Amino acid sequence: MAVVREFTLPDLGEGLTEATIVQWMVEVGEVVAVDQPVVEVETAKAMVEVPCPYGGVVTARFGAEGAEVPVGAPLVTVAVGAVPDDLAGTGPSAHGSEAGAPAGPADAAEAGSGNVLVGYGTSAAAARRRRIRPGGTGPAAGASRPAEQVAAGQDSSGAEAAGAPGAGPVAAAGARTGANGSAAARAAEAGSRTVAVISPLVRRMAREHDLDLREVTGSGRDGLILRTDVECAIRTRQEHATAGAGVTDAVGAAAAAPTGEERIPLRGMLGAAAEKFSRSRREIPEATCWVDADATELLAARRAMNVPGAPKVSLLALLARITTAALARFPQLNSTVDTKTQEIVRLPAVHLGFAAQTDRGLVVPVVRDAHARTVEDLSAEFARLTETAREGGLSLAELTHGTFTLNNYGVFGVDGSTPIINHPEAAMLGVGRIAAKPWVHDGELAVRQVVQLSLTFDHRVCDGGTAGGFLRFVADCVEQPALLLRGM
């Protein structure tokens, strides 16, 4: 007998609490296999294809493309064990399964694979089981229809369902919504309800603004309080505290805004980057120092390495190797600050992030254990991660847990910058363009290849002497690459 299983947005890891639907990969009425990707979503970190742990007929989709979905909200419902009309003669029917037919693939599909994503399972307790009535008006009737007939009944308001009007998953979803609303009302009346918050970020934002989360109404599933809810509550309170004249002026300015203005929501990677930049500036007392260096010898060394038939060595890989050697001398900069315990945590391994510009914005892939890699290995890993970033295929593991960032903004044709530190790291090395400039070399004026280097660092982890020593060592190695041989 077929049952309808509800698949919700799983925990995608790294404390992410919501995702944006980018593209649906299945249609209502389509037969899906166990662990088949059903939707592509964009999180604050990357694009992710979400596989469904159930096999059967898709009876409903929840959320339009571009909609933001909180973790735990339903994505699709699948009629497990339902057989479409065109396949009815090739396998056991729902009646056969109900009558006690031997367990087959449908049973395995009903059980779920358990292989979804981080922190998510397919246990029986988490599933919503509904019996499908053969020949009735429930989901089974809609699931047994051809896909093109089912698709014709899609609801553009957010949930797309198969079945007769007023029945099936849409009605079930409405019933669930009503139940959730009743539960939320009862909890609110109790006065001592548990605050529905998952994200530590949401709690911290509320704490920093002295906001009582019990006064915030969550817009997520089952009243889950999202970051947007807290931000809205903070804005509302600030607006109420503003003088009447100020509020009137603000409203008048908004009404007089140009009609051609464009508003871009801070969601997904854009919103995550904005939050990280803001947090870095709020928490990190940063300082920057810089120096010009003659990179002529470094470029000559690279040409000597790139002999025909040998793997190509990139300039970024040489700079990365210099950076890891400098961090070995000045480990204070390969650290982070634990604000909860008020401790500086020095990290044993160098996981080197590097800024990469893509069509979807700026991302920072991370090279694991960069200190233990050769120049050739670093060059190959930079090339792989850059290509994967441009294709939008970087995993969360490849975008997180960096300890130091190398930012080659010279590719934009600029000399210098004072970048924002990639929180919670403690420093970032910036590299400007390499350009031919007049330079005093061996006591004579000559045209040399000059680059500007900058170091932005967290003043809590070290003083100016350490930062200056680090940057001077990097500049010396750029000018005389043979210095690296001393430490090998």
Short mmCIF file of C-alpha atoms in Angstrom, two decimals:
data_model
loop_
_atom_site.label_atom_id
_atom_site.label_comp_id
_atom_site.label_asym_id
_atom_site.label_seq_id
_atom_site.Cartn_x
_atom_site.Cartn_y
_atom_site.Cartn_z
CA MET A 1 0.00 0.00 0.00
CA ALA A 2 1.36 3.39 -0.99
CA VAL A 3 2.09 6.00 1.67
CA VAL A 4 2.96 9.67 1.27
CA ARG A 5 6.29 10.63 2.79
CA GLU A 6 7.23 14.25 3.37
CA PHE A 7 10.83 15.27 2.67
CA THR A 8 11.95 18.44 4.43
CA LEU A 9 14.98 20.67 3.84
CA PRO A 10 17.79 18.95 5.74
CA ASP A 11 20.45 20.50 7.93
CA LEU A 12 23.09 21.59 5.42
CA GLY A 13 25.78 22.00 8.04
CA GLU A 14 27.93 24.95 9.22
CA GLY A 15 25.02 26.42 11.21
CA LEU A 16 23.01 27.27 8.09
CA THR A 17 19.33 27.79 8.89
CA GLU A 18 17.81 28.49 5.48
CA ALA A 19 18.40 28.11 1.77
CA THR A 20 17.03 29.64 -1.43
CA ILE A 21 15.45 27.44 -4.08
CA VAL A 22 17.40 27.92 -7.31
CA GLN A 23 15.96 25.24 -9.58
CA TRP A 24 13.51 22.38 -9.27
CA MET A 25 14.92 19.20 -10.80
CA VAL A 26 11.66 17.19 -10.75
CA GLU A 27 8.05 17.83 -11.70
CA VAL A 28 4.89 16.90 -9.84
CA GLY A 29 3.81 13.44 -11.01
CA GLU A 30 7.36 12.41 -11.92
CA VAL A 31 8.76 9.12 -10.62
CA VAL A 32 11.96 9.60 -8.60
CA ALA A 33 14.49 7.07 -7.39
CA VAL A 34 16.01 6.85 -3.92
CA ASP A 35 18.73 9.51 -3.46
CA GLN A 36 17.83 11.26 -6.71
CA PRO A 37 18.46 15.05 -6.55
CA VAL A 38 15.10 16.84 -6.54
CA VAL A 39 16.05 20.50 -6.04
CA GLU A 40 19.07 22.76 -6.26
CA VAL A 41 19.36 25.30 -3.47
CA GLU A 42 21.72 28.15 -2.70
CA THR A 43 22.96 28.48 0.84
CA ALA A 44 25.15 31.15 2.35
CA LYS A 45 28.12 29.02 1.36
CA ALA A 46 27.48 27.24 -1.92
CA MET A 47 25.05 25.73 -4.40
CA VAL A 48 23.82 22.31 -3.27
CA GLU A 49 21.80 19.62 -5.03
CA VAL A 50 19.51 18.05 -2.43
CA PRO A 51 18.77 14.32 -2.88
CA CYS A 52 15.51 12.81 -1.71
CA PRO A 53 15.82 9.66 0.43
CA TYR A 54 12.50 8.27 -0.81
CA GLY A 55 11.59 6.66 -4.10
CA GLY A 56 8.14 6.98 -5.66
CA VAL A 57 5.85 9.54 -7.32
CA VAL A 58 6.27 13.24 -6.51
CA THR A 59 2.85 14.42 -5.34
CA ALA A 60 3.69 17.99 -4.30
CA ARG A 61 6.42 20.60 -4.39
CA PHE A 62 6.64 23.38 -1.82
CA GLY A 63 8.14 26.74 -2.69
CA ALA A 64 8.74 28.54 -5.96
CA GLU A 65 12.15 29.14 -7.47
CA GLY A 66 13.74 32.07 -5.68
CA ALA A 67 11.87 31.43 -2.43
CA GLU A 68 13.76 31.18 0.86
CA VAL A 69 13.08 27.96 2.76
CA PRO A 70 14.05 27.38 6.42
CA VAL A 71 15.65 24.14 7.53
CA GLY A 72 12.92 21.65 8.40
CA ALA A 73 10.34 23.10 6.01
CA PRO A 74 8.79 20.65 3.51
CA LEU A 75 10.33 20.45 0.04
CA VAL A 76 8.38 17.64 -1.63
CA THR A 77 5.98 14.85 -0.78
CA VAL A 78 6.52 11.47 -2.40
CA ALA A 79 3.97 8.67 -2.76
CA VAL A 80 6.12 5.70 -1.84
CA GLY A 81 4.86 2.48 -3.40
CA ALA A 82 2.48 4.23 -5.84
CA VAL A 83 2.71 2.94 -9.42
CA PRO A 84 1.83 5.22 -12.34
CA ASP A 85 -0.79 3.99 -14.85
CA ASP A 86 1.76 3.34 -17.55
CA LEU A 87 3.69 1.04 -15.19
CA ALA A 88 0.70 -0.63 -13.54
CA GLY A 89 1.10 -3.90 -15.43
CA THR A 90 4.79 -4.30 -14.74
CA GLY A 91 4.85 -4.60 -10.97
CA PRO A 92 2.81 -5.09 -7.79
CA SER A 93 0.02 -2.63 -7.18
CA ALA A 94 -0.74 -0.72 -4.03
CA HIS A 95 -3.44 -3.31 -3.29
CA GLY A 96 -0.92 -6.11 -3.52
CA SER A 97 1.35 -4.40 -1.07
CA GLU A 98 -1.53 -3.84 1.34
CA ALA A 99 -2.60 -7.48 1.13
CA GLY A 100 0.75 -8.63 2.38
CA ALA A 101 2.72 -9.14 -0.83
CA PRO A 102 6.42 -9.86 -0.40
CA ALA A 103 8.59 -6.86 0.33
CA GLY A 104 10.11 -5.36 -2.79
CA PRO A 105 11.86 -2.18 -3.93
CA ALA A 106 8.93 -0.10 -2.75
CA ASP A 107 9.63 -1.20 0.81
CA ALA A 108 13.23 -0.11 0.52
CA ALA A 109 12.12 3.19 -0.97
CA GLU A 110 9.60 3.67 1.82
CA ALA A 111 12.25 3.06 4.43
CA GLY A 112 14.44 5.82 2.98
CA SER A 113 18.14 5.67 2.29
CA GLY A 114 19.28 7.68 5.28
CA ASN A 115 21.88 9.31 3.01
CA VAL A 116 20.71 12.89 2.77
CA LEU A 117 23.09 15.55 4.09
CA VAL A 118 24.87 16.57 7.27
CA GLY A 119 22.84 16.14 10.42
CA TYR A 120 19.76 14.72 8.71
CA GLY A 121 18.32 11.23 8.71
CA THR A 122 15.22 9.42 7.52
CA SER A 123 14.05 7.73 10.67
CA ALA A 124 10.48 6.55 10.86
CA ALA A 125 9.71 8.92 13.71
CA ALA A 126 10.45 11.96 11.56
CA ALA A 127 8.29 10.85 8.65
CA ARG A 128 4.65 11.72 8.12
CA ARG A 129 2.77 8.66 6.92
CA ARG A 130 -0.55 8.89 5.11
CA ARG A 131 -2.45 6.00 3.64
CA ILE A 132 -3.50 6.46 0.03
CA ARG A 133 -7.00 5.32 -0.77
CA PRO A 134 -7.23 3.44 -4.06
CA GLY A 135 -9.74 5.16 -6.32
CA GLY A 136 -10.35 7.94 -3.80
CA THR A 137 -9.68 11.62 -3.94
CA GLY A 138 -6.51 11.50 -1.89
CA PRO A 139 -2.93 11.70 -3.07
CA ALA A 140 -2.98 8.18 -4.58
CA ALA A 141 -5.56 9.19 -7.12
CA GLY A 142 -3.49 12.16 -8.18
CA ALA A 143 -0.28 10.15 -8.12
CA SER A 144 -1.69 7.50 -10.44
CA ARG A 145 -2.50 10.00 -13.15
CA PRO A 146 -0.07 10.72 -15.98
CA ALA A 147 2.55 13.35 -15.21
CA GLU A 148 1.23 15.85 -17.74
CA GLN A 149 -2.24 15.77 -16.17
CA VAL A 150 -0.83 16.21 -12.69
CA ALA A 151 1.40 19.06 -13.73
CA ALA A 152 -1.62 20.90 -15.10
CA GLY A 153 -2.91 21.27 -11.52
CA GLN A 154 0.20 22.98 -10.15
CA ASP A 155 -0.39 25.81 -7.73
CA SER A 156 1.76 28.87 -8.46
CA SER A 157 1.29 30.21 -4.94
CA GLY A 158 4.07 28.01 -3.58
CA ALA A 159 2.85 24.41 -3.16
CA GLU A 160 2.40 22.35 -6.34
CA ALA A 161 0.26 19.29 -5.76
CA ALA A 162 -1.28 16.33 -7.54
CA GLY A 163 -4.85 15.29 -6.84
CA ALA A 164 -8.38 16.62 -6.87
CA PRO A 165 -9.07 20.18 -5.68
CA GLY A 166 -9.30 20.43 -1.92
CA ALA A 167 -7.74 17.00 -1.40
CA GLY A 168 -4.34 15.33 -1.38
CA PRO A 169 -1.10 16.97 -0.20
CA VAL A 170 -2.40 20.51 -0.60
CA ALA A 171 -5.23 19.84 1.83
CA ALA A 172 -2.85 17.97 4.08
CA ALA A 173 -0.43 20.89 3.98
CA GLY A 174 -3.27 23.22 4.89
CA ALA A 175 -4.22 20.96 7.78
CA ARG A 176 -0.64 20.94 8.98
CA THR A 177 -0.50 24.72 8.70
CA GLY A 178 -3.67 25.01 10.77
CA ALA A 179 -2.32 22.61 13.34
CA ASN A 180 0.94 24.50 13.56
CA GLY A 181 -0.93 27.79 13.91
CA SER A 182 -3.08 26.37 16.70
CA ALA A 183 -0.03 25.03 18.49
CA ALA A 184 1.70 28.40 18.18
CA ALA A 185 -1.38 30.17 19.57
CA ARG A 186 -1.59 27.83 22.53
CA ALA A 187 2.11 28.30 23.23
CA ALA A 188 1.77 32.09 23.06
CA GLU A 189 -1.13 32.01 25.51
CA ALA A 190 0.92 29.98 27.96
CA GLY A 191 3.29 32.93 28.39
CA SER A 192 6.28 30.72 29.08
CA ARG A 193 6.75 29.07 25.73
CA THR A 194 10.11 27.75 24.55
CA VAL A 195 11.79 30.13 22.13
CA ALA A 196 11.98 28.45 18.71
CA VAL A 197 15.53 29.33 17.69
CA ILE A 198 18.11 27.07 16.03
CA SER A 199 20.82 29.47 14.86
CA PRO A 200 23.40 30.76 17.38
CA LEU A 201 23.71 33.80 15.11
CA VAL A 202 20.06 34.69 15.74
CA ARG A 203 20.53 34.42 19.51
CA ARG A 204 23.66 36.56 19.43
CA MET A 205 21.99 39.27 17.33
CA ALA A 206 19.10 39.38 19.78
CA ARG A 207 21.44 39.51 22.75
CA GLU A 208 23.53 42.32 21.24
CA HIS A 209 20.40 44.43 20.70
CA ASP A 210 18.73 43.54 24.03
CA LEU A 211 15.86 41.93 22.17
CA ASP A 212 13.59 39.47 23.99
CA LEU A 213 13.09 36.57 21.58
CA ARG A 214 9.84 35.67 23.33
CA GLU A 215 8.37 38.84 21.82
CA VAL A 216 9.38 37.88 18.27
CA THR A 217 7.01 35.97 16.01
CA GLY A 218 8.87 33.45 13.86
CA SER A 219 8.12 33.20 10.16
CA GLY A 220 9.72 29.78 9.78
CA ARG A 221 8.05 26.42 10.01
CA ASP A 222 6.36 25.76 13.36
CA GLY A 223 7.15 29.34 14.39
CA LEU A 224 10.92 29.01 13.93
CA ILE A 225 12.57 32.40 14.44
CA LEU A 226 14.85 33.29 11.54
CA ARG A 227 17.53 35.92 11.20
CA THR A 228 15.21 38.06 9.09
CA ASP A 229 12.63 38.02 11.90
CA VAL A 230 15.17 39.38 14.39
CA GLU A 231 16.41 42.01 11.95
CA CYS A 232 12.84 43.10 11.28
CA ALA A 233 12.10 43.34 15.01
CA ILE A 234 15.24 45.41 15.57
CA ARG A 235 14.35 47.76 12.73
CA THR A 236 10.79 48.11 13.99
CA ARG A 237 11.94 48.99 17.47
CA GLN A 238 14.42 51.54 16.15
CA GLU A 239 11.76 53.12 13.99
CA HIS A 240 9.39 53.43 16.95
CA ALA A 241 12.14 55.06 19.00
CA THR A 242 12.79 57.65 16.30
CA ALA A 243 11.24 61.07 16.74
CA GLY A 244 8.04 61.70 14.81
CA ALA A 245 9.65 64.35 12.63
CA GLY A 246 12.48 61.99 11.72
CA VAL A 247 10.08 59.25 10.77
CA THR A 248 8.07 61.66 8.66
CA ASP A 249 11.21 62.80 6.84
CA ALA A 250 12.24 59.21 6.19
CA VAL A 251 8.83 58.34 4.78
CA GLY A 252 8.88 61.43 2.60
CA ALA A 253 12.34 60.59 1.30
CA ALA A 254 11.25 57.06 0.48
CA ALA A 255 8.18 58.36 -1.36
CA ALA A 256 10.38 60.72 -3.37
CA ALA A 257 12.82 57.98 -4.40
CA PRO A 258 13.43 57.61 -8.15
CA THR A 259 11.07 55.22 -9.87
CA GLY A 260 13.94 53.44 -11.61
CA GLU A 261 15.73 52.30 -8.44
CA GLU A 262 16.67 48.65 -8.08
CA ARG A 263 16.49 46.71 -4.81
CA ILE A 264 18.60 43.57 -4.47
CA PRO A 265 17.78 41.26 -1.54
CA LEU A 266 20.72 40.38 0.70
CA ARG A 267 20.17 36.63 0.52
CA GLY A 268 22.24 33.54 -0.04
CA MET A 269 25.94 34.12 -0.62
CA LEU A 270 25.44 37.89 -0.94
CA GLY A 271 23.72 38.09 2.42
CA ALA A 272 26.30 35.81 4.07
CA ALA A 273 29.16 37.92 2.73
CA ALA A 274 27.51 41.13 3.95
CA GLU A 275 27.03 39.64 7.41
CA LYS A 276 30.64 38.40 7.57
CA PHE A 277 32.04 41.77 6.45
CA SER A 278 29.94 43.61 9.00
CA ARG A 279 30.87 41.22 11.79
CA SER A 280 34.57 41.50 10.92
CA ARG A 281 34.46 45.27 11.15
CA ARG A 282 32.47 45.16 14.40
CA GLU A 283 34.67 42.65 16.21
CA ILE A 284 38.20 42.91 14.80
CA PRO A 285 40.44 45.93 15.57
CA GLU A 286 42.34 45.70 12.29
CA ALA A 287 45.41 47.56 11.11
CA THR A 288 47.26 47.53 7.79
CA CYS A 289 50.90 47.91 6.80
CA TRP A 290 52.35 47.72 3.30
CA VAL A 291 55.64 47.73 1.39
CA ASP A 292 56.84 47.78 -2.23
CA ALA A 293 59.01 44.89 -3.41
CA ASP A 294 61.04 44.14 -6.52
CA ALA A 295 59.49 40.98 -7.99
CA THR A 296 61.86 40.71 -10.96
CA GLU A 297 63.78 37.76 -9.51
CA LEU A 298 60.57 35.95 -8.50
CA LEU A 299 59.27 36.17 -12.07
CA ALA A 300 62.61 34.88 -13.36
CA ALA A 301 62.44 31.94 -10.94
CA ARG A 302 58.97 31.08 -12.18
CA ARG A 303 60.14 31.12 -15.79
CA ALA A 304 62.96 28.78 -14.86
CA MET A 305 60.53 26.37 -13.18
CA ASN A 306 58.10 26.29 -16.10
CA VAL A 307 60.31 24.27 -18.43
CA PRO A 308 58.66 22.36 -21.30
CA GLY A 309 57.13 19.08 -20.19
CA ALA A 310 56.93 20.00 -16.50
CA PRO A 311 53.71 20.94 -14.64
CA LYS A 312 53.14 24.67 -14.76
CA VAL A 313 53.75 26.66 -11.61
CA SER A 314 51.52 29.68 -11.03
CA LEU A 315 52.64 32.94 -9.46
CA LEU A 316 49.93 32.51 -6.83
CA ALA A 317 51.46 29.16 -5.83
CA LEU A 318 54.88 30.79 -5.34
CA LEU A 319 53.32 33.53 -3.21
CA ALA A 320 51.46 30.89 -1.22
CA ARG A 321 54.69 29.02 -0.54
CA ILE A 322 56.30 32.25 0.64
CA THR A 323 53.26 32.91 2.84
CA THR A 324 53.40 29.51 4.56
CA ALA A 325 57.13 29.99 5.21
CA ALA A 326 56.40 33.39 6.76
CA LEU A 327 53.64 31.93 8.95
CA ALA A 328 56.09 29.30 10.21
CA ARG A 329 58.28 32.18 11.43
CA PHE A 330 55.40 34.28 12.73
CA PRO A 331 52.73 31.81 13.96
CA GLN A 332 50.89 34.60 15.78
CA LEU A 333 49.20 35.46 12.49
CA ASN A 334 47.88 31.93 11.94
CA SER A 335 45.42 32.20 14.78
CA THR A 336 41.95 33.25 15.82
CA VAL A 337 40.36 34.93 18.85
CA ASP A 338 37.86 33.01 20.96
CA THR A 339 35.65 35.81 22.23
CA LYS A 340 33.73 33.53 24.58
CA THR A 341 36.78 32.46 26.55
CA GLN A 342 38.80 35.60 25.76
CA GLU A 343 41.71 33.56 24.43
CA ILE A 344 43.99 33.72 21.39
CA VAL A 345 44.01 30.31 19.71
CA ARG A 346 47.12 29.58 17.64
CA LEU A 347 46.42 27.00 14.98
CA PRO A 348 48.89 24.20 14.12
CA ALA A 349 48.01 23.83 10.40
CA VAL A 350 47.80 26.44 7.66
CA HIS A 351 44.55 26.18 5.70
CA LEU A 352 45.11 28.89 3.13
CA GLY A 353 42.12 30.69 1.65
CA PHE A 354 42.38 32.71 -1.54
CA ALA A 355 39.92 35.18 -3.00
CA ALA A 356 38.30 34.08 -6.28
CA GLN A 357 35.88 36.20 -8.30
CA THR A 358 33.00 34.28 -9.91
CA ASP A 359 29.76 35.11 -11.69
CA ARG A 360 27.96 34.56 -8.38
CA GLY A 361 30.26 36.93 -6.50
CA LEU A 362 33.39 36.67 -4.39
CA VAL A 363 34.20 33.30 -2.83
CA VAL A 364 37.17 32.17 -0.76
CA PRO A 365 38.11 28.53 -1.44
CA VAL A 366 40.47 26.95 1.06
CA VAL A 367 43.60 24.90 0.35
CA ARG A 368 43.93 22.38 3.17
CA ASP A 369 47.33 21.88 4.80
CA ALA A 370 49.01 24.39 2.52
CA HIS A 371 52.13 24.34 4.69
CA ALA A 372 52.74 20.69 3.78
CA ARG A 373 52.33 21.08 0.01
CA THR A 374 54.94 21.63 -2.70
CA VAL A 375 54.76 24.49 -5.15
CA GLU A 376 53.53 22.14 -7.87
CA ASP A 377 50.88 20.71 -5.58
CA LEU A 378 49.74 24.19 -4.54
CA SER A 379 49.53 25.28 -8.18
CA ALA A 380 47.40 22.28 -9.12
CA GLU A 381 45.06 22.75 -6.14
CA PHE A 382 44.62 26.47 -6.87
CA ALA A 383 43.68 25.64 -10.47
CA ARG A 384 41.21 22.93 -9.39
CA LEU A 385 39.47 25.06 -6.78
CA THR A 386 39.27 28.08 -9.09
CA GLU A 387 37.66 26.06 -11.87
CA THR A 388 35.22 24.43 -9.44
CA ALA A 389 34.34 27.85 -7.99
CA ARG A 390 33.51 29.24 -11.44
CA GLU A 391 31.26 26.25 -12.08
CA GLY A 392 29.51 26.83 -8.74
CA GLY A 393 30.41 23.36 -7.49
CA LEU A 394 32.44 24.07 -4.37
CA SER A 395 31.42 22.06 -1.32
CA LEU A 396 31.04 23.52 2.17
CA ALA A 397 34.27 21.82 3.22
CA GLU A 398 36.12 23.65 0.44
CA LEU A 399 34.79 27.03 1.55
CA THR A 400 35.20 26.92 5.31
CA HIS A 401 37.72 26.62 8.15
CA GLY A 402 40.48 28.69 6.60
CA THR A 403 43.17 30.07 8.91
CA PHE A 404 44.79 32.73 6.69
CA THR A 405 43.79 34.39 3.41
CA LEU A 406 45.89 35.36 0.38
CA ASN A 407 44.19 38.07 -1.67
CA ASN A 408 45.62 38.71 -5.14
CA TYR A 409 43.74 41.89 -6.05
CA GLY A 410 46.42 42.66 -8.64
CA VAL A 411 44.30 40.74 -11.16
CA PHE A 412 41.96 43.77 -11.14
CA GLY A 413 44.83 46.04 -12.22
CA VAL A 414 45.16 47.89 -8.90
CA ASP A 415 48.26 48.46 -6.78
CA GLY A 416 46.97 48.38 -3.22
CA SER A 417 44.03 47.76 -0.94
CA THR A 418 43.04 47.62 2.73
CA PRO A 419 40.84 44.51 2.69
CA ILE A 420 38.45 43.36 5.38
CA ILE A 421 39.77 40.37 7.31
CA ASN A 422 37.95 37.11 6.61
CA HIS A 423 36.39 36.56 10.06
CA PRO A 424 37.32 34.69 12.26
CA GLU A 425 40.84 34.67 10.82
CA ALA A 426 43.49 37.05 12.14
CA ALA A 427 45.20 38.34 9.00
CA MET A 428 45.15 38.67 5.21
CA LEU A 429 48.06 39.20 2.83
CA GLY A 430 47.24 41.39 -0.17
CA VAL A 431 49.17 41.38 -3.45
CA GLY A 432 48.81 44.19 -5.98
CA ARG A 433 49.63 44.20 -9.66
CA ILE A 434 53.21 43.69 -10.82
CA ALA A 435 54.18 46.62 -13.03
CA ALA A 436 57.36 47.97 -14.60
CA LYS A 437 58.60 50.91 -12.52
CA PRO A 438 61.84 52.80 -11.97
CA TRP A 439 63.78 51.17 -9.12
CA VAL A 440 67.21 51.53 -7.62
CA HIS A 441 68.97 48.21 -8.22
CA ASP A 442 72.62 47.61 -7.28
CA GLY A 443 73.08 51.35 -6.82
CA GLU A 444 71.73 52.25 -10.24
CA LEU A 445 68.36 53.37 -11.51
CA ALA A 446 66.71 50.61 -13.52
CA VAL A 447 63.29 49.49 -14.74
CA ARG A 448 62.17 46.61 -12.53
CA GLN A 449 58.96 44.62 -11.95
CA VAL A 450 57.53 46.10 -8.74
CA VAL A 451 54.65 44.86 -6.61
CA GLN A 452 52.95 46.35 -3.57
CA LEU A 453 52.31 43.97 -0.66
CA SER A 454 49.95 44.73 2.22
CA LEU A 455 49.13 42.94 5.45
CA THR A 456 45.86 43.57 7.28
CA PHE A 457 45.96 42.01 10.74
CA ASP A 458 44.00 41.70 13.96
CA HIS A 459 45.80 43.89 16.50
CA ARG A 460 44.60 41.61 19.31
CA VAL A 461 46.83 38.73 18.20
CA CYS A 462 50.06 40.66 17.65
CA ASP A 463 51.66 44.09 17.67
CA GLY A 464 53.11 46.11 14.81
CA GLY A 465 56.55 44.57 15.21
CA THR A 466 55.29 41.07 14.46
CA ALA A 467 53.18 42.26 11.53
CA GLY A 468 56.07 44.28 10.13
CA GLY A 469 58.45 41.35 10.52
CA PHE A 470 56.06 39.05 8.67
CA LEU A 471 55.58 41.46 5.78
CA ARG A 472 59.31 42.22 5.54
CA PHE A 473 60.11 38.50 5.32
CA VAL A 474 57.54 38.08 2.54
CA ALA A 475 59.00 41.04 0.64
CA ASP A 476 62.56 39.71 1.04
CA CYS A 477 61.52 36.32 -0.37
CA VAL A 478 59.79 38.02 -3.30
CA GLU A 479 62.97 39.96 -4.04
CA GLN A 480 65.31 37.02 -3.39
CA PRO A 481 63.47 33.70 -3.79
CA ALA A 482 66.66 31.83 -2.86
CA LEU A 483 66.03 32.84 0.77
CA LEU A 484 63.37 30.14 0.89
CA LEU A 485 66.07 27.49 0.46
CA ARG A 486 67.48 28.41 3.87
CA GLY A 487 64.45 27.01 5.65
CA MET A 488 64.01 23.88 3.51
#
